[in-house]
Amino acid sequence: MATTYLLGRRSRLTGGLTGLVLAASVAMGVGAAAPAHASSQPSTAAAQRAFVTDINSSRHHAHRSTLKTDATLTAVARRWAARLASSGVLKHNPHVTSQVKGWHYLGENVGEGGTVASLHSAFMHSAPHRANVLSTRYTRVGVGVAYGHGRMWVVEVFERPQPSSTTGAVRTYRYGDRSEIVRRAQRKLNVTPTAYFGPITRAHVRSYQQRHHLAVTGTLNPTTRRHLHV
């Protein structure tokens, strides 16, 4: 986890990157005004729409394409936001990569604070979370908001789904890629299924190719994928 103190803002931003998952919390500093009571806050649906609007506004100003709201991502985000609001503890969703099906790229921002504006500003002032908001890898987003412990809790899930079956069947996955296809191959190769194609995965792919008399490329090319049934 990396912590940055924003001087003059009376707020603290804490962020971390673990695999595909990003989390951030915004806590009011000593002497800062208390957040508005939930009853004076917008409805969860209105707040979710506001977050999507802010995300796409930031993307527009950065010359990025608009993200489409996805019902499945929204449902995943809402369930986790409700869990956070109930527990009062900000943390990653450890099951997000399995709850979202058929993803190619996946990311998550998680935060708690007083308002939509303050939370979106906090995300945009944190490099890794801003990267999620502005990433060209994503095409869809789902936002969940819940209230609890006098605070607003938000979960933003970003995704690019797998390519169509035609293009996906012939794609080659290489070092640095993140994908559910990589995760499936890792399980077949007895590698920790992180979905990230790192050096350990590449070494196991090369070893597999050697054992099965395939071209030793260190990539998950169509021939190797057929052998692995992924």
mmCIF file of C-alpha atoms in Angstrom:
data_model
loop_
_atom_site.group_PDB
_atom_site.id
_atom_site.type_symbol
_atom_site.label_atom_id
_atom_site.label_comp_id
_atom_site.label_asym_id
_atom_site.label_seq_id
_atom_site.Cartn_x
_atom_site.Cartn_y
_atom_site.Cartn_z
ATOM 1 C CA MET A 1 0.000 0.000 0.000
ATOM 2 C CA ALA A 2 1.168 3.539 -0.757
ATOM 3 C CA THR A 3 0.045 6.508 1.288
ATOM 4 C CA THR A 4 0.040 10.119 0.138
ATOM 5 C CA TYR A 5 -0.926 13.025 2.354
ATOM 6 C CA LEU A 6 -2.503 15.868 0.417
ATOM 7 C CA LEU A 7 -1.432 19.047 2.172
ATOM 8 C CA GLY A 8 -4.081 21.716 2.523
ATOM 9 C CA ARG A 9 -6.922 19.385 1.620
ATOM 10 C CA ARG A 10 -7.619 18.079 5.120
ATOM 11 C CA SER A 11 -7.930 14.643 3.656
ATOM 12 C CA ARG A 12 -5.870 11.507 3.404
ATOM 13 C CA LEU A 13 -5.651 9.342 0.343
ATOM 14 C CA THR A 14 -4.512 5.760 0.684
ATOM 15 C CA GLY A 15 -4.107 3.583 -2.342
ATOM 16 C CA GLY A 16 -2.761 0.193 -3.270
ATOM 17 C CA LEU A 17 -2.332 -2.037 -6.276
ATOM 18 C CA THR A 18 -2.648 -5.785 -5.914
ATOM 19 C CA GLY A 19 -2.818 -7.677 -9.166
ATOM 20 C CA LEU A 20 -5.754 -6.133 -11.001
ATOM 21 C CA VAL A 21 -7.380 -4.538 -7.988
ATOM 22 C CA LEU A 22 -7.043 -0.936 -6.877
ATOM 23 C CA ALA A 23 -8.374 0.486 -3.621
ATOM 24 C CA ALA A 24 -8.473 3.977 -2.175
ATOM 25 C CA SER A 25 -9.853 5.545 0.965
ATOM 26 C CA VAL A 26 -10.480 9.181 1.730
ATOM 27 C CA ALA A 27 -10.603 10.017 5.427
ATOM 28 C CA MET A 28 -11.473 13.463 6.760
ATOM 29 C CA GLY A 29 -8.542 15.119 8.514
ATOM 30 C CA VAL A 30 -8.606 16.419 12.072
ATOM 31 C CA GLY A 31 -10.748 19.527 12.308
ATOM 32 C CA ALA A 32 -12.409 19.011 8.942
ATOM 33 C CA ALA A 33 -16.133 19.366 8.559
ATOM 34 C CA ALA A 34 -18.033 16.144 9.183
ATOM 35 C CA PRO A 35 -19.610 14.491 6.144
ATOM 36 C CA ALA A 36 -23.280 15.077 5.530
ATOM 37 C CA HIS A 37 -25.665 12.582 7.049
ATOM 38 C CA ALA A 38 -26.792 9.866 4.660
ATOM 39 C CA SER A 39 -30.353 11.238 4.705
ATOM 40 C CA SER A 40 -29.098 14.453 3.062
ATOM 41 C CA GLN A 41 -27.061 12.559 0.479
ATOM 42 C CA PRO A 42 -28.311 11.645 -2.990
ATOM 43 C CA SER A 43 -29.910 8.251 -3.457
ATOM 44 C CA THR A 44 -27.521 5.421 -4.219
ATOM 45 C CA ALA A 45 -28.803 5.265 -7.809
ATOM 46 C CA ALA A 46 -28.292 9.016 -8.282
ATOM 47 C CA ALA A 47 -24.812 8.852 -6.765
ATOM 48 C CA GLN A 48 -23.882 5.936 -9.029
ATOM 49 C CA ARG A 49 -24.993 7.899 -12.085
ATOM 50 C CA ALA A 50 -22.998 10.900 -10.872
ATOM 51 C CA PHE A 51 -19.844 8.811 -10.537
ATOM 52 C CA VAL A 52 -20.279 7.450 -14.082
ATOM 53 C CA THR A 53 -20.825 10.993 -15.352
ATOM 54 C CA ASP A 54 -17.655 12.189 -13.602
ATOM 55 C CA ILE A 55 -15.659 9.225 -14.906
ATOM 56 C CA ASN A 56 -16.730 9.863 -18.484
ATOM 57 C CA SER A 57 -16.255 13.615 -18.124
ATOM 58 C CA SER A 58 -12.667 13.022 -17.008
ATOM 59 C CA ARG A 59 -12.157 10.608 -19.887
ATOM 60 C CA HIS A 60 -13.591 13.133 -22.343
ATOM 61 C CA HIS A 61 -11.179 15.836 -21.167
ATOM 62 C CA ALA A 62 -8.317 13.336 -21.532
ATOM 63 C CA HIS A 63 -9.514 12.445 -25.063
ATOM 64 C CA ARG A 64 -10.559 8.935 -24.058
ATOM 65 C CA SER A 65 -13.622 7.058 -25.285
ATOM 66 C CA THR A 66 -16.757 6.938 -23.150
ATOM 67 C CA LEU A 67 -17.262 3.873 -20.955
ATOM 68 C CA LYS A 68 -20.601 2.104 -21.261
ATOM 69 C CA THR A 69 -22.442 1.236 -18.073
ATOM 70 C CA ASP A 70 -22.758 -2.524 -17.672
ATOM 71 C CA ALA A 71 -25.494 -4.107 -15.550
ATOM 72 C CA THR A 72 -23.373 -7.059 -14.438
ATOM 73 C CA LEU A 73 -20.484 -4.854 -13.350
ATOM 74 C CA THR A 74 -22.921 -2.565 -11.546
ATOM 75 C CA ALA A 75 -24.425 -5.499 -9.655
ATOM 76 C CA VAL A 76 -20.974 -6.721 -8.577
ATOM 77 C CA ALA A 77 -19.996 -3.207 -7.506
ATOM 78 C CA ARG A 78 -23.241 -2.612 -5.576
ATOM 79 C CA ARG A 79 -22.961 -5.860 -3.646
ATOM 80 C CA TRP A 80 -19.411 -5.069 -2.586
ATOM 81 C CA ALA A 81 -20.253 -1.458 -1.713
ATOM 82 C CA ALA A 82 -23.045 -2.720 0.543
ATOM 83 C CA ARG A 83 -20.603 -5.123 2.191
ATOM 84 C CA LEU A 84 -18.145 -2.302 2.866
ATOM 85 C CA ALA A 85 -20.838 0.019 4.214
ATOM 86 C CA SER A 86 -22.049 -2.695 6.553
ATOM 87 C CA SER A 87 -18.623 -3.607 7.900
ATOM 88 C CA GLY A 88 -17.171 -0.108 7.956
ATOM 89 C CA VAL A 89 -13.870 -1.527 6.679
ATOM 90 C CA LEU A 90 -12.457 -0.555 3.287
ATOM 91 C CA LYS A 91 -10.855 -3.442 1.428
ATOM 92 C CA HIS A 92 -10.541 -5.109 -1.936
ATOM 93 C CA ASN A 93 -13.161 -7.455 -3.308
ATOM 94 C CA PRO A 94 -11.191 -10.721 -3.316
ATOM 95 C CA HIS A 95 -13.698 -12.373 -5.658
ATOM 96 C CA VAL A 96 -14.073 -9.681 -8.314
ATOM 97 C CA THR A 97 -12.070 -11.617 -10.910
ATOM 98 C CA SER A 98 -14.383 -14.620 -10.594
ATOM 99 C CA GLN A 99 -17.628 -12.645 -10.188
ATOM 100 C CA VAL A 100 -17.050 -10.888 -13.523
ATOM 101 C CA LYS A 101 -17.130 -13.444 -16.329
ATOM 102 C CA GLY A 102 -15.383 -13.295 -19.676
ATOM 103 C CA TRP A 103 -13.131 -10.345 -18.928
ATOM 104 C CA HIS A 104 -9.962 -9.490 -20.788
ATOM 105 C CA TYR A 105 -8.909 -6.507 -18.652
ATOM 106 C CA LEU A 106 -10.386 -5.801 -15.237
ATOM 107 C CA GLY A 107 -9.810 -3.152 -12.572
ATOM 108 C CA GLU A 108 -11.439 -1.819 -9.421
ATOM 109 C CA ASN A 109 -11.366 1.456 -7.468
ATOM 110 C CA VAL A 110 -12.752 1.383 -3.937
ATOM 111 C CA GLY A 111 -13.241 4.377 -1.659
ATOM 112 C CA GLU A 112 -15.116 5.936 1.219
ATOM 113 C CA GLY A 113 -15.740 9.600 1.921
ATOM 114 C CA GLY A 114 -18.293 12.370 2.148
ATOM 115 C CA THR A 115 -19.446 13.177 -1.380
ATOM 116 C CA VAL A 116 -19.261 12.046 -4.987
ATOM 117 C CA ALA A 117 -17.138 15.082 -5.871
ATOM 118 C CA SER A 118 -14.590 14.538 -3.091
ATOM 119 C CA LEU A 119 -14.201 10.857 -3.841
ATOM 120 C CA HIS A 120 -13.831 11.341 -7.588
ATOM 121 C CA SER A 121 -11.295 14.088 -6.935
ATOM 122 C CA ALA A 122 -9.355 11.752 -4.632
ATOM 123 C CA PHE A 123 -9.252 9.043 -7.274
ATOM 124 C CA MET A 124 -8.077 11.539 -9.889
ATOM 125 C CA HIS A 125 -5.296 12.796 -7.601
ATOM 126 C CA SER A 126 -3.928 9.272 -7.108
ATOM 127 C CA ALA A 127 -1.850 8.083 -10.055
ATOM 128 C CA PRO A 128 -2.878 4.374 -10.036
ATOM 129 C CA HIS A 129 -6.578 5.135 -9.550
ATOM 130 C CA ARG A 130 -6.531 7.892 -12.146
ATOM 131 C CA ALA A 131 -4.936 5.331 -14.476
ATOM 132 C CA ASN A 132 -7.945 3.068 -13.984
ATOM 133 C CA VAL A 133 -10.376 5.918 -14.703
ATOM 134 C CA LEU A 134 -8.533 6.994 -17.858
ATOM 135 C CA SER A 135 -7.238 3.645 -19.129
ATOM 136 C CA THR A 136 -7.788 2.989 -22.824
ATOM 137 C CA ARG A 137 -7.948 -0.719 -22.030
ATOM 138 C CA TYR A 138 -11.444 -0.483 -20.559
ATOM 139 C CA THR A 139 -14.735 -0.199 -22.431
ATOM 140 C CA ARG A 140 -17.271 -0.794 -19.631
ATOM 141 C CA VAL A 141 -17.857 0.363 -16.086
ATOM 142 C CA GLY A 142 -20.159 -0.442 -13.194
ATOM 143 C CA VAL A 143 -20.441 1.690 -10.051
ATOM 144 C CA GLY A 144 -21.949 0.729 -6.717
ATOM 145 C CA VAL A 145 -22.687 3.145 -3.854
ATOM 146 C CA ALA A 146 -23.864 2.431 -0.319
ATOM 147 C CA TYR A 147 -24.146 4.428 2.905
ATOM 148 C CA GLY A 148 -22.977 3.264 6.292
ATOM 149 C CA HIS A 149 -21.191 4.533 9.382
ATOM 150 C CA GLY A 150 -22.084 8.077 8.320
ATOM 151 C CA ARG A 151 -20.092 7.761 5.102
ATOM 152 C CA MET A 152 -20.493 7.114 1.407
ATOM 153 C CA TRP A 153 -18.834 3.939 0.114
ATOM 154 C CA VAL A 154 -18.153 3.491 -3.591
ATOM 155 C CA VAL A 155 -16.886 0.667 -5.767
ATOM 156 C CA GLU A 156 -15.959 1.255 -9.417
ATOM 157 C CA VAL A 157 -15.390 -1.837 -11.573
ATOM 158 C CA PHE A 158 -13.787 -1.362 -14.991
ATOM 159 C CA GLU A 159 -13.679 -4.013 -17.707
ATOM 160 C CA ARG A 160 -12.852 -4.849 -21.271
ATOM 161 C CA PRO A 161 -14.524 -8.151 -22.156
ATOM 162 C CA GLN A 162 -12.876 -10.979 -24.025
ATOM 163 C CA PRO A 163 -12.784 -10.559 -27.823
ATOM 164 C CA SER A 164 -15.426 -12.360 -29.835
ATOM 165 C CA SER A 165 -15.072 -16.101 -30.104
ATOM 166 C CA THR A 166 -13.655 -15.782 -33.631
ATOM 167 C CA THR A 167 -10.811 -13.423 -32.782
ATOM 168 C CA GLY A 168 -10.307 -14.839 -29.300
ATOM 169 C CA ALA A 169 -9.736 -18.317 -30.677
ATOM 170 C CA VAL A 170 -6.690 -17.224 -32.682
ATOM 171 C CA ARG A 171 -5.159 -14.673 -30.332
ATOM 172 C CA THR A 172 -1.638 -15.134 -28.981
ATOM 173 C CA TYR A 173 -1.054 -14.137 -25.352
ATOM 174 C CA ARG A 174 2.396 -12.868 -24.433
ATOM 175 C CA TYR A 175 4.498 -11.659 -21.534
ATOM 176 C CA GLY A 176 2.748 -8.752 -19.807
ATOM 177 C CA ASP A 177 -0.804 -9.707 -20.839
ATOM 178 C CA ARG A 178 -3.613 -10.072 -18.318
ATOM 179 C CA SER A 179 -6.526 -12.287 -19.248
ATOM 180 C CA GLU A 180 -8.855 -15.034 -18.107
ATOM 181 C CA ILE A 181 -7.276 -17.154 -20.865
ATOM 182 C CA VAL A 182 -3.912 -16.738 -19.126
ATOM 183 C CA ARG A 183 -5.524 -17.784 -15.837
ATOM 184 C CA ARG A 184 -6.914 -20.958 -17.415
ATOM 185 C CA ALA A 185 -3.531 -21.810 -18.897
ATOM 186 C CA GLN A 186 -1.840 -21.227 -15.539
ATOM 187 C CA ARG A 187 -4.147 -23.752 -13.902
ATOM 188 C CA LYS A 188 -3.235 -26.314 -16.570
ATOM 189 C CA LEU A 189 0.468 -25.545 -16.056
ATOM 190 C CA ASN A 190 0.277 -25.711 -12.241
ATOM 191 C CA VAL A 191 1.140 -22.023 -11.914
ATOM 192 C CA THR A 192 -0.572 -19.756 -9.383
ATOM 193 C CA PRO A 193 -3.622 -18.484 -11.352
ATOM 194 C CA THR A 194 -3.068 -14.709 -11.235
ATOM 195 C CA ALA A 195 -4.223 -14.088 -14.823
ATOM 196 C CA TYR A 196 -0.967 -12.159 -15.355
ATOM 197 C CA PHE A 197 1.497 -13.490 -17.949
ATOM 198 C CA GLY A 198 4.719 -12.972 -16.025
ATOM 199 C CA PRO A 199 8.177 -14.585 -16.109
ATOM 200 C CA ILE A 200 7.118 -17.705 -14.192
ATOM 201 C CA THR A 201 4.228 -18.346 -16.563
ATOM 202 C CA ARG A 202 6.490 -17.788 -19.566
ATOM 203 C CA ALA A 203 9.019 -20.294 -18.225
ATOM 204 C CA HIS A 204 6.307 -22.920 -17.687
ATOM 205 C CA VAL A 205 4.896 -22.300 -21.173
ATOM 206 C CA ARG A 206 8.344 -22.803 -22.719
ATOM 207 C CA SER A 207 8.832 -26.000 -20.728
ATOM 208 C CA TYR A 208 5.411 -27.296 -21.819
ATOM 209 C CA GLN A 209 6.184 -26.514 -25.447
ATOM 210 C CA GLN A 210 9.506 -28.364 -25.227
ATOM 211 C CA ARG A 211 7.905 -31.438 -23.644
ATOM 212 C CA HIS A 212 5.183 -31.584 -26.287
ATOM 213 C CA HIS A 213 7.494 -30.878 -29.241
ATOM 214 C CA LEU A 214 5.862 -27.547 -30.055
ATOM 215 C CA ALA A 215 7.572 -24.420 -31.329
ATOM 216 C CA VAL A 216 9.240 -22.970 -28.218
ATOM 217 C CA THR A 217 8.005 -19.381 -28.329
ATOM 218 C CA GLY A 218 7.185 -18.771 -24.669
ATOM 219 C CA THR A 219 3.773 -17.461 -25.778
ATOM 220 C CA LEU A 220 0.260 -18.845 -25.619
ATOM 221 C CA ASN A 221 -0.149 -19.052 -29.378
ATOM 222 C CA PRO A 222 -3.118 -20.827 -30.986
ATOM 223 C CA THR A 223 -1.273 -24.176 -31.261
ATOM 224 C CA THR A 224 -0.199 -24.157 -27.606
ATOM 225 C CA ARG A 225 -3.680 -23.052 -26.524
ATOM 226 C CA ARG A 226 -5.244 -25.969 -28.411
ATOM 227 C CA HIS A 227 -2.895 -28.388 -26.655
ATOM 228 C CA LEU A 228 -3.808 -26.861 -23.294
ATOM 229 C CA HIS A 229 -7.507 -26.706 -24.209
ATOM 230 C CA VAL A 230 -7.696 -22.985 -23.410
#
